[in-house]
Amino acid sequence: MYGKPLDAIGFVKEFDPIVAEMMDREFTRQKEGIELIASENFASPAVIAAMGSVLTNKYAEGLPGKRYYGGCQFVDELEALCIDRAKTLFGAECANVQPHSGAQANLAVELAFLQPGDTLMGMSLANGGHLTHGSPANLSGKYYNVVSYDVDHETGLLDYDQVRDIAKKNKPKLLIAGASAYPRAIDFQIFADIAHEVGAVFMVDMAHIAGLVAGGAHMSPVPYADIVTTTTHKTLRGPRGGLILCKEEFAKKINSAVFPGIQGGPLEHIIAAKAVCFREAMQEDFKTYTHNIVKNAKVMAEGLLEEGFDLVTGGTDNHLMLADLRPMGISGMELQTRLDANHITLNKNAIPGDPAKPSVTSGIRVGTAAVTTRGMGAEEMRRIAQCIGMTARDFEGTADEVKAIVADICKKFPLY
Ligand code: PLP
């Protein structure tokens, strides 16, 4: 990566050793473990430094040049730069860099285009969609009339004919494509055609694949969608935050939905970190990084298949895969807990049509963005897949060996 992060923990320790000790334990966990959570990554020291800066002191409600507070001349420049970089990186007409998170970005779009009771269509949570795409547990599911599409439960693949049929029947005002747990490429052109056929605004939530899109390792939704939302902290490897890209005609609506619609003051320290992240993502080595994420995912998928796991859709086109654990006779919850004990971190995940409760699940989700950031390659992917297999088959008998392999890999590929 790009050097070492500043010694924030040491600095905090001077005043608050209790908090510093907790931060330190988390840092140690990150350094000494293998991170396979598909939505996580390791931000660069420059991104982390921008986040931990004096910019947090500034209130700047409004947009650059149109603020409700004085003293915004420097954060205006910074936010304008961040907007420009976002537009350049993704080839978008307009950008709002203020959403505090991916969920905020999605709710802002929904507020901009829907009235309570209007129809929203997205992928169901149980099949890989996100909470904000209309889950009954989320505001989106409570305020809007939600119709969901699933993946085909046999193949695990998106069934575009089913999406078209549901859209024609229900005429959603907003159609959402994008997922938290879909291992294959999504064809945004087909989704756009469907949205146009039924007169829906078409939004893509590219949170998981934003880095792959920036690096050219996944089709970009930007030419096809009216609105694109994303987080900035997953494959894009920036600070924890959100971003909305849109066509010029929607910019005003989007800007006012973010502020004053759902947020107050923007987090200028996070916006600075987003600007740094976008610059990093424009570099040649970021392209290589994103292609390596996908290569590593393919090797990991082969390794898991060799270990006897069943993979939803049989493999992966992106940074993640979903393993169906039923042939191994173990739940997602149990395997997640066992792997945690062996210093391998991932999450239990429902598989399409999962008979198990969401708190238990029959699957796990495995992602390669973070391990690729540490520089790991094919050999490590194979060893990690073996460790997951050993842990699933014989946890007690193999725990020492697995922990030793994890320690060896982490030593060879230090974090920062
Ligand atoms: N959209 C998708 C597809 C996601 O996977 C996630 C988070 O995992 C979000 C939105 C929400 O992002 P955040 O956690 O920043 O609110």
Short mmCIF file of C-alpha atoms and ligand atoms in Angstrom, two decimals:
data_model
loop_
_atom_site.label_atom_id
_atom_site.label_comp_id
_atom_site.label_asym_id
_atom_site.label_seq_id
_atom_site.Cartn_x
_atom_site.Cartn_y
_atom_site.Cartn_z
CA MET A 1 0.00 0.00 0.00
CA TYR A 2 1.03 3.60 0.37
CA GLY A 3 3.09 3.63 3.57
CA LYS A 4 1.94 3.38 7.15
CA PRO A 5 -1.01 5.17 8.75
CA LEU A 6 -0.18 7.89 11.27
CA ASP A 7 0.00 6.65 14.83
CA ALA A 8 -3.54 7.73 15.73
CA ILE A 9 -3.79 5.09 18.44
CA GLY A 10 -0.60 6.28 20.13
CA PHE A 11 -1.91 9.83 19.98
CA VAL A 12 -5.27 8.95 21.50
CA LYS A 13 -3.46 6.97 24.20
CA GLU A 14 -1.94 10.18 25.62
CA PHE A 15 -5.38 11.35 26.66
CA ASP A 16 -7.61 8.28 26.65
CA PRO A 17 -5.81 4.97 27.16
CA ILE A 18 -9.10 3.13 27.51
CA VAL A 19 -10.29 4.02 24.02
CA ALA A 20 -6.76 3.61 22.62
CA GLU A 21 -6.54 0.09 23.97
CA MET A 22 -9.83 -0.82 22.30
CA MET A 23 -8.65 0.69 19.01
CA ASP A 24 -5.41 -1.21 19.32
CA ARG A 25 -7.12 -4.55 19.83
CA GLU A 26 -9.19 -3.97 16.67
CA PHE A 27 -6.06 -3.00 14.71
CA THR A 28 -4.35 -6.18 15.88
CA ARG A 29 -7.37 -8.23 14.82
CA GLN A 30 -7.16 -6.68 11.35
CA LYS A 31 -3.40 -7.29 11.07
CA GLU A 32 -3.45 -10.84 12.37
CA GLY A 33 -6.54 -12.12 10.59
CA ILE A 34 -7.67 -12.88 7.08
CA GLU A 35 -10.47 -10.56 6.01
CA LEU A 36 -13.00 -12.08 3.63
CA ILE A 37 -16.04 -9.89 4.32
CA ALA A 38 -17.05 -8.90 0.80
CA SER A 39 -18.08 -5.37 1.80
CA GLU A 40 -14.84 -4.53 3.61
CA ASN A 41 -11.44 -3.30 2.56
CA PHE A 42 -8.37 -1.53 3.95
CA ALA A 43 -8.26 2.20 3.20
CA SER A 44 -4.90 3.78 2.42
CA PRO A 45 -3.02 5.82 5.06
CA ALA A 46 -3.79 9.01 3.07
CA VAL A 47 -7.52 8.24 3.13
CA ILE A 48 -7.35 7.51 6.85
CA ALA A 49 -5.37 10.69 7.53
CA ALA A 50 -7.92 12.83 5.66
CA MET A 51 -10.70 11.32 7.76
CA GLY A 52 -8.92 12.06 11.01
CA SER A 53 -8.41 15.75 10.22
CA VAL A 54 -9.51 19.23 11.34
CA LEU A 55 -12.05 19.29 8.52
CA THR A 56 -14.42 17.57 10.94
CA ASN A 57 -14.70 20.94 12.72
CA LYS A 58 -16.53 22.65 9.87
CA TYR A 59 -20.27 23.05 9.32
CA ALA A 60 -21.14 23.48 5.65
CA GLU A 61 -24.86 22.86 5.09
CA GLY A 62 -25.67 23.41 1.43
CA LEU A 63 -23.50 22.95 -1.63
CA PRO A 64 -20.20 24.58 -2.70
CA GLY A 65 -20.88 28.28 -3.29
CA LYS A 66 -24.37 28.02 -1.74
CA ARG A 67 -23.87 27.40 1.97
CA TYR A 68 -25.84 28.31 5.05
CA TYR A 69 -22.68 29.06 7.06
CA GLY A 70 -19.75 31.45 6.78
CA GLY A 71 -16.13 30.36 6.47
CA CYS A 72 -16.81 27.75 3.83
CA GLN A 73 -14.38 29.04 1.18
CA PHE A 74 -11.87 26.22 1.65
CA VAL A 75 -14.28 23.36 2.10
CA ASP A 76 -16.09 24.72 -0.97
CA GLU A 77 -12.93 24.19 -3.01
CA LEU A 78 -12.43 20.78 -1.51
CA GLU A 79 -15.98 19.57 -2.09
CA ALA A 80 -15.97 20.96 -5.65
CA LEU A 81 -12.75 19.04 -6.31
CA CYS A 82 -14.26 15.88 -4.88
CA ILE A 83 -17.34 16.28 -7.11
CA ASP A 84 -15.14 16.80 -10.17
CA ARG A 85 -13.07 13.74 -9.41
CA ALA A 86 -16.17 11.59 -8.89
CA LYS A 87 -17.56 12.73 -12.24
CA THR A 88 -14.25 12.10 -14.02
CA LEU A 89 -13.65 8.72 -12.40
CA PHE A 90 -17.06 7.34 -13.38
CA GLY A 91 -17.83 9.46 -16.46
CA ALA A 92 -20.94 10.90 -14.80
CA GLU A 93 -22.71 14.17 -15.57
CA CYS A 94 -23.30 15.14 -11.91
CA ALA A 95 -22.28 13.93 -8.47
CA ASN A 96 -23.37 14.51 -4.88
CA VAL A 97 -20.59 13.48 -2.51
CA GLN A 98 -22.43 14.23 0.72
CA PRO A 99 -24.35 11.02 1.61
CA HIS A 100 -23.05 9.78 4.92
CA SER A 101 -23.45 6.17 3.81
CA GLY A 102 -24.78 3.91 1.09
CA ALA A 103 -28.12 3.61 2.88
CA GLN A 104 -28.42 7.41 3.00
CA ALA A 105 -27.66 7.64 -0.72
CA ASN A 106 -30.42 5.14 -1.53
CA LEU A 107 -32.98 6.76 0.76
CA ALA A 108 -32.23 10.15 -0.81
CA VAL A 109 -32.95 8.78 -4.29
CA GLU A 110 -36.18 7.21 -3.07
CA LEU A 111 -37.21 10.50 -1.44
CA ALA A 112 -36.41 12.35 -4.66
CA PHE A 113 -38.55 10.19 -6.92
CA LEU A 114 -41.26 8.55 -4.83
CA GLN A 115 -44.22 9.70 -2.79
CA PRO A 116 -45.28 7.48 0.12
CA GLY A 117 -47.29 4.58 -1.36
CA ASP A 118 -45.62 4.74 -4.79
CA THR A 119 -44.23 1.51 -6.23
CA LEU A 120 -40.56 0.68 -5.82
CA MET A 121 -39.03 -2.44 -7.36
CA GLY A 122 -35.75 -4.00 -6.27
CA MET A 123 -34.10 -7.33 -5.59
CA SER A 124 -35.39 -8.97 -2.40
CA LEU A 125 -33.09 -8.99 0.60
CA ALA A 126 -33.31 -12.77 0.86
CA ASN A 127 -31.98 -13.09 -2.70
CA GLY A 128 -29.08 -10.70 -2.41
CA GLY A 129 -30.65 -7.22 -2.50
CA HIS A 130 -30.01 -4.57 0.16
CA LEU A 131 -32.31 -3.51 3.01
CA THR A 132 -32.82 -0.12 1.35
CA HIS A 133 -34.17 -1.75 -1.81
CA GLY A 134 -37.54 -2.27 -0.12
CA SER A 135 -37.11 -4.62 2.82
CA PRO A 136 -40.08 -4.48 5.21
CA ALA A 137 -37.61 -3.86 8.03
CA ASN A 138 -36.33 -0.70 6.36
CA LEU A 139 -37.92 2.70 5.84
CA SER A 140 -38.04 1.90 2.09
CA GLY A 141 -40.31 -1.06 2.79
CA LYS A 142 -42.53 0.87 5.18
CA TYR A 143 -43.16 4.02 3.11
CA TYR A 144 -43.39 2.59 -0.38
CA ASN A 145 -45.34 -0.13 -2.13
CA VAL A 146 -42.59 -2.66 -2.76
CA VAL A 147 -42.48 -5.31 -5.44
CA SER A 148 -39.40 -7.51 -5.43
CA TYR A 149 -37.67 -9.76 -7.90
CA ASP A 150 -35.69 -12.83 -6.93
CA VAL A 151 -32.91 -14.76 -8.59
CA ASP A 152 -33.78 -18.13 -10.10
CA HIS A 153 -33.60 -20.52 -7.16
CA GLU A 154 -32.24 -23.35 -9.30
CA THR A 155 -29.42 -21.48 -11.02
CA GLY A 156 -28.92 -18.56 -8.60
CA LEU A 157 -28.89 -16.26 -11.63
CA LEU A 158 -30.90 -13.12 -12.30
CA ASP A 159 -33.85 -13.96 -14.51
CA TYR A 160 -34.27 -10.86 -16.66
CA ASP A 161 -37.54 -12.19 -18.15
CA GLN A 162 -38.98 -12.47 -14.64
CA VAL A 163 -37.79 -8.91 -13.87
CA ARG A 164 -39.49 -7.67 -17.05
CA ASP A 165 -42.76 -9.53 -16.28
CA ILE A 166 -42.93 -8.16 -12.72
CA ALA A 167 -42.11 -4.65 -13.91
CA LYS A 168 -44.78 -4.76 -16.65
CA LYS A 169 -47.39 -5.99 -14.21
CA ASN A 170 -46.60 -3.51 -11.41
CA LYS A 171 -45.33 -0.45 -13.28
CA PRO A 172 -42.83 0.71 -10.61
CA LYS A 173 -41.91 4.37 -10.51
CA LEU A 174 -38.36 3.43 -9.50
CA LEU A 175 -36.54 0.27 -10.60
CA ILE A 176 -33.39 -0.65 -8.67
CA ALA A 177 -30.62 -2.95 -9.89
CA GLY A 178 -27.65 -3.88 -7.74
CA ALA A 179 -27.02 -6.25 -4.85
CA SER A 180 -25.09 -7.08 -1.72
CA ALA A 181 -24.64 -10.74 -2.48
CA TYR A 182 -24.79 -11.48 -6.21
CA PRO A 183 -21.66 -13.22 -7.54
CA ARG A 184 -22.21 -12.60 -11.24
CA ALA A 185 -21.98 -9.64 -13.62
CA ILE A 186 -25.18 -7.63 -13.93
CA ASP A 187 -26.32 -6.49 -17.38
CA PHE A 188 -27.38 -2.88 -16.84
CA GLN A 189 -28.43 -2.46 -20.47
CA ILE A 190 -31.22 -5.04 -20.06
CA PHE A 191 -32.37 -3.42 -16.80
CA ALA A 192 -32.40 0.01 -18.49
CA ASP A 193 -34.51 -1.35 -21.35
CA ILE A 194 -37.00 -2.78 -18.86
CA ALA A 195 -37.15 0.50 -16.93
CA HIS A 196 -37.79 2.43 -20.14
CA GLU A 197 -40.48 -0.05 -21.27
CA VAL A 198 -42.47 0.61 -18.08
CA GLY A 199 -41.60 4.31 -17.64
CA ALA A 200 -39.61 3.82 -14.43
CA VAL A 201 -36.66 5.87 -13.24
CA PHE A 202 -33.71 3.47 -13.30
CA MET A 203 -31.33 3.44 -10.37
CA VAL A 204 -28.28 1.22 -9.97
CA ASP A 205 -26.81 0.63 -6.52
CA MET A 206 -23.22 -0.33 -7.42
CA ALA A 207 -21.99 -0.26 -3.80
CA HIS A 208 -20.28 -3.63 -3.98
CA ILE A 209 -18.75 -3.34 -7.42
CA ALA A 210 -17.88 0.39 -7.53
CA GLY A 211 -14.14 -0.31 -7.39
CA LEU A 212 -14.43 -2.91 -10.14
CA VAL A 213 -16.37 -0.39 -12.24
CA ALA A 214 -13.75 2.32 -11.63
CA GLY A 215 -10.96 -0.10 -12.55
CA GLY A 216 -12.70 -1.49 -15.65
CA ALA A 217 -13.29 -4.95 -14.15
CA HIS A 218 -17.10 -4.73 -14.37
CA MET A 219 -19.47 -3.10 -16.88
CA SER A 220 -20.25 0.48 -15.80
CA PRO A 221 -23.89 1.29 -15.02
CA VAL A 222 -23.32 5.01 -15.56
CA PRO A 223 -24.22 5.14 -19.29
CA TYR A 224 -27.44 3.17 -18.67
CA ALA A 225 -28.86 4.38 -15.36
CA ASP A 226 -30.61 7.64 -14.53
CA ILE A 227 -29.07 7.50 -11.07
CA VAL A 228 -26.17 5.49 -9.67
CA THR A 229 -25.57 5.19 -5.93
CA THR A 230 -22.64 3.64 -4.17
CA THR A 231 -20.71 3.32 -0.97
CA THR A 232 -17.10 4.45 -1.13
CA HIS A 233 -15.60 1.90 1.26
CA LYS A 234 -16.03 -1.51 -0.37
CA THR A 235 -14.13 -2.43 -3.53
CA LEU A 236 -13.57 1.32 -4.10
CA ARG A 237 -11.35 1.27 -0.97
CA GLY A 238 -12.16 4.74 0.32
CA PRO A 239 -13.63 6.11 3.55
CA ARG A 240 -16.92 4.79 4.95
CA GLY A 241 -19.48 6.88 3.03
CA GLY A 242 -21.89 7.25 0.13
CA LEU A 243 -22.02 8.89 -3.31
CA ILE A 244 -24.76 9.61 -5.85
CA LEU A 245 -24.08 10.05 -9.57
CA CYS A 246 -26.81 11.22 -11.89
CA LYS A 247 -27.75 12.79 -15.16
CA GLU A 248 -27.91 16.59 -15.21
CA GLU A 249 -31.71 16.66 -15.40
CA PHE A 250 -31.98 14.96 -11.99
CA ALA A 251 -29.22 16.85 -10.15
CA LYS A 252 -31.44 19.44 -8.47
CA LYS A 253 -33.86 16.82 -7.18
CA ILE A 254 -31.03 14.66 -5.86
CA ASN A 255 -29.18 17.53 -4.21
CA SER A 256 -32.24 18.71 -2.32
CA ALA A 257 -33.20 15.17 -1.33
CA VAL A 258 -29.76 14.74 0.32
CA PHE A 259 -29.90 18.16 2.00
CA PRO A 260 -32.27 19.24 3.45
CA GLY A 261 -34.22 16.05 2.62
CA ILE A 262 -32.47 13.49 4.78
CA GLN A 263 -29.24 15.01 6.08
CA GLY A 264 -27.87 18.08 7.83
CA GLY A 265 -24.25 19.18 7.55
CA PRO A 266 -21.94 17.22 5.23
CA LEU A 267 -18.89 15.49 6.70
CA GLU A 268 -16.13 17.49 5.04
CA HIS A 269 -13.37 15.31 6.52
CA ILE A 270 -14.99 12.30 4.86
CA ILE A 271 -15.44 14.27 1.65
CA ALA A 272 -11.68 15.02 1.72
CA ALA A 273 -11.04 11.29 2.13
CA LYS A 274 -13.42 10.52 -0.75
CA ALA A 275 -11.45 12.95 -2.94
CA VAL A 276 -8.20 11.15 -2.04
CA CYS A 277 -9.83 7.79 -2.74
CA PHE A 278 -11.05 8.94 -6.18
CA ARG A 279 -7.53 10.09 -7.05
CA GLU A 280 -6.16 6.73 -5.99
CA ALA A 281 -8.79 4.96 -8.08
CA MET A 282 -7.69 6.91 -11.17
CA GLN A 283 -4.16 5.48 -10.99
CA GLU A 284 -2.99 2.70 -13.26
CA ASP A 285 -2.20 0.41 -10.31
CA PHE A 286 -5.82 0.59 -9.15
CA LYS A 287 -6.89 -0.96 -12.47
CA THR A 288 -4.45 -3.80 -11.85
CA TYR A 289 -5.74 -4.10 -8.28
CA THR A 290 -9.36 -4.51 -9.37
CA HIS A 291 -8.50 -7.12 -12.00
CA ASN A 292 -6.51 -8.97 -9.36
CA ILE A 293 -9.54 -8.96 -7.04
CA VAL A 294 -11.53 -10.77 -9.73
CA LYS A 295 -8.67 -13.20 -10.52
CA ASN A 296 -8.33 -14.00 -6.83
CA ALA A 297 -12.08 -14.54 -6.51
CA LYS A 298 -11.99 -17.06 -9.36
CA VAL A 299 -9.13 -18.99 -7.72
CA MET A 300 -10.88 -18.89 -4.34
CA ALA A 301 -14.05 -20.21 -6.00
CA GLU A 302 -12.14 -23.10 -7.60
CA GLY A 303 -10.51 -23.83 -4.25
CA LEU A 304 -13.83 -23.91 -2.42
CA LEU A 305 -15.32 -26.22 -5.06
CA GLU A 306 -12.32 -28.56 -4.62
CA GLU A 307 -12.97 -28.53 -0.87
CA GLY A 308 -16.50 -29.81 -1.53
CA PHE A 309 -18.48 -26.58 -1.17
CA ASP A 310 -21.38 -25.91 -3.48
CA LEU A 311 -21.23 -22.41 -4.96
CA VAL A 312 -24.37 -20.49 -5.87
CA THR A 313 -24.22 -20.04 -9.71
CA GLY A 314 -21.19 -22.34 -9.71
CA GLY A 315 -18.63 -19.54 -9.37
CA THR A 316 -18.09 -15.80 -9.63
CA ASP A 317 -17.54 -12.94 -12.09
CA ASN A 318 -16.78 -10.31 -9.47
CA HIS A 319 -15.21 -9.98 -6.02
CA LEU A 320 -17.52 -12.33 -4.12
CA MET A 321 -19.02 -15.79 -4.02
CA LEU A 322 -21.75 -17.46 -2.05
CA ALA A 323 -21.14 -20.95 -0.75
CA ASP A 324 -24.13 -23.19 -0.09
CA LEU A 325 -23.09 -25.22 2.97
CA ARG A 326 -25.85 -27.79 2.93
CA PRO A 327 -23.67 -30.53 1.37
CA MET A 328 -21.21 -29.97 4.26
CA GLY A 329 -23.93 -30.30 6.92
CA ILE A 330 -23.05 -27.04 8.68
CA SER A 331 -24.92 -23.73 8.99
CA GLY A 332 -23.60 -20.32 7.96
CA MET A 333 -23.71 -19.18 11.56
CA GLU A 334 -21.68 -22.16 12.79
CA LEU A 335 -19.01 -21.82 10.10
CA GLN A 336 -18.72 -18.06 10.63
CA THR A 337 -18.21 -18.65 14.37
CA ARG A 338 -15.62 -21.37 13.82
CA LEU A 339 -13.70 -19.29 11.27
CA ASP A 340 -13.71 -16.30 13.61
CA ALA A 341 -12.02 -18.46 16.21
CA ASN A 342 -9.40 -19.34 13.57
CA HIS A 343 -8.84 -15.65 12.66
CA ILE A 344 -10.63 -15.84 9.33
CA THR A 345 -13.45 -13.31 9.10
CA LEU A 346 -16.46 -13.61 6.81
CA ASN A 347 -20.21 -13.49 7.17
CA LYS A 348 -23.04 -16.00 7.16
CA ASN A 349 -25.36 -15.27 4.25
CA ALA A 350 -28.71 -16.51 3.04
CA ILE A 351 -28.57 -18.46 -0.20
CA PRO A 352 -31.43 -18.13 -2.72
CA GLY A 353 -34.51 -19.90 -1.33
CA ASP A 354 -32.72 -20.51 1.98
CA PRO A 355 -34.78 -22.74 4.28
CA ALA A 356 -32.79 -21.56 7.34
CA LYS A 357 -33.58 -18.46 9.42
CA PRO A 358 -31.71 -15.26 8.41
CA SER A 359 -29.89 -15.38 11.76
CA VAL A 360 -28.61 -18.90 10.95
CA THR A 361 -28.50 -19.25 7.12
CA SER A 362 -27.26 -22.09 4.94
CA GLY A 363 -24.47 -20.10 3.35
CA ILE A 364 -21.43 -17.90 3.68
CA ARG A 365 -20.33 -14.94 1.57
CA VAL A 366 -16.65 -14.77 0.68
CA GLY A 367 -14.98 -11.68 -0.80
CA THR A 368 -11.46 -11.03 -2.07
CA ALA A 369 -11.15 -7.20 -2.05
CA ALA A 370 -9.36 -6.90 1.30
CA VAL A 371 -6.96 -9.83 0.88
CA THR A 372 -6.03 -8.49 -2.56
CA THR A 373 -5.25 -5.10 -1.01
CA ARG A 374 -2.73 -6.92 1.20
CA GLY A 375 -1.09 -8.25 -1.96
CA MET A 376 -2.18 -11.86 -1.66
CA GLY A 377 -2.48 -13.90 -4.84
CA ALA A 378 -3.49 -17.28 -6.22
CA GLU A 379 -1.37 -19.38 -3.85
CA GLU A 380 -2.85 -17.69 -0.77
CA MET A 381 -6.39 -18.00 -2.16
CA ARG A 382 -5.90 -21.77 -2.48
CA ARG A 383 -4.49 -22.04 1.05
CA ILE A 384 -7.34 -19.95 2.49
CA ALA A 385 -9.93 -22.10 0.69
CA GLN A 386 -8.27 -25.17 2.22
CA CYS A 387 -8.44 -23.57 5.66
CA ILE A 388 -12.16 -22.92 5.22
CA GLY A 389 -12.66 -26.54 4.14
CA MET A 390 -10.66 -27.89 7.11
CA THR A 391 -12.62 -25.69 9.51
CA ALA A 392 -15.95 -26.86 8.10
CA ARG A 393 -15.02 -30.56 8.17
CA ASP A 394 -13.01 -30.91 11.38
CA PHE A 395 -12.83 -27.72 13.41
CA GLU A 396 -11.28 -29.15 16.58
CA GLY A 397 -8.82 -31.41 14.79
CA THR A 398 -7.46 -28.72 12.47
CA ALA A 399 -7.72 -25.45 14.46
CA ASP A 400 -4.01 -25.29 15.34
CA GLU A 401 -2.93 -26.00 11.78
CA VAL A 402 -5.38 -23.44 10.34
CA LYS A 403 -4.28 -20.75 12.81
CA ALA A 404 -0.65 -21.42 11.91
CA ILE A 405 -1.40 -21.05 8.18
CA VAL A 406 -3.29 -17.80 8.83
CA ALA A 407 -0.38 -16.45 10.91
CA ASP A 408 2.10 -17.40 8.20
CA ILE A 409 0.09 -15.70 5.43
CA CYS A 410 -0.47 -12.55 7.52
CA LYS A 411 3.24 -12.31 8.26
CA LYS A 412 4.12 -12.56 4.58
CA PHE A 413 1.53 -9.92 3.60
CA PRO A 414 1.59 -7.27 6.29
CA LEU A 415 -1.27 -4.81 6.55
CA TYR A 416 0.34 -1.36 6.03
N1 PLP B 1 -26.12 -0.89 -0.95
C1 PLP B 1 -25.56 -2.10 -1.00
C2 PLP B 1 -25.69 -2.91 -2.25
C3 PLP B 1 -24.86 -2.59 0.10
O1 PLP B 1 -24.33 -3.81 0.06
C4 PLP B 1 -24.75 -1.78 1.26
C5 PLP B 1 -24.03 -2.22 2.47
O2 PLP B 1 -23.56 -3.25 2.64
C6 PLP B 1 -25.38 -0.53 1.27
C7 PLP B 1 -26.04 -0.11 0.15
C8 PLP B 1 -25.40 0.33 2.50
O3 PLP B 1 -24.24 0.93 2.76
P1 PLP B 1 -23.93 1.57 4.22
O4 PLP B 1 -23.64 0.45 5.12
O5 PLP B 1 -22.80 2.49 3.95
O6 PLP B 1 -25.17 2.32 4.61
#
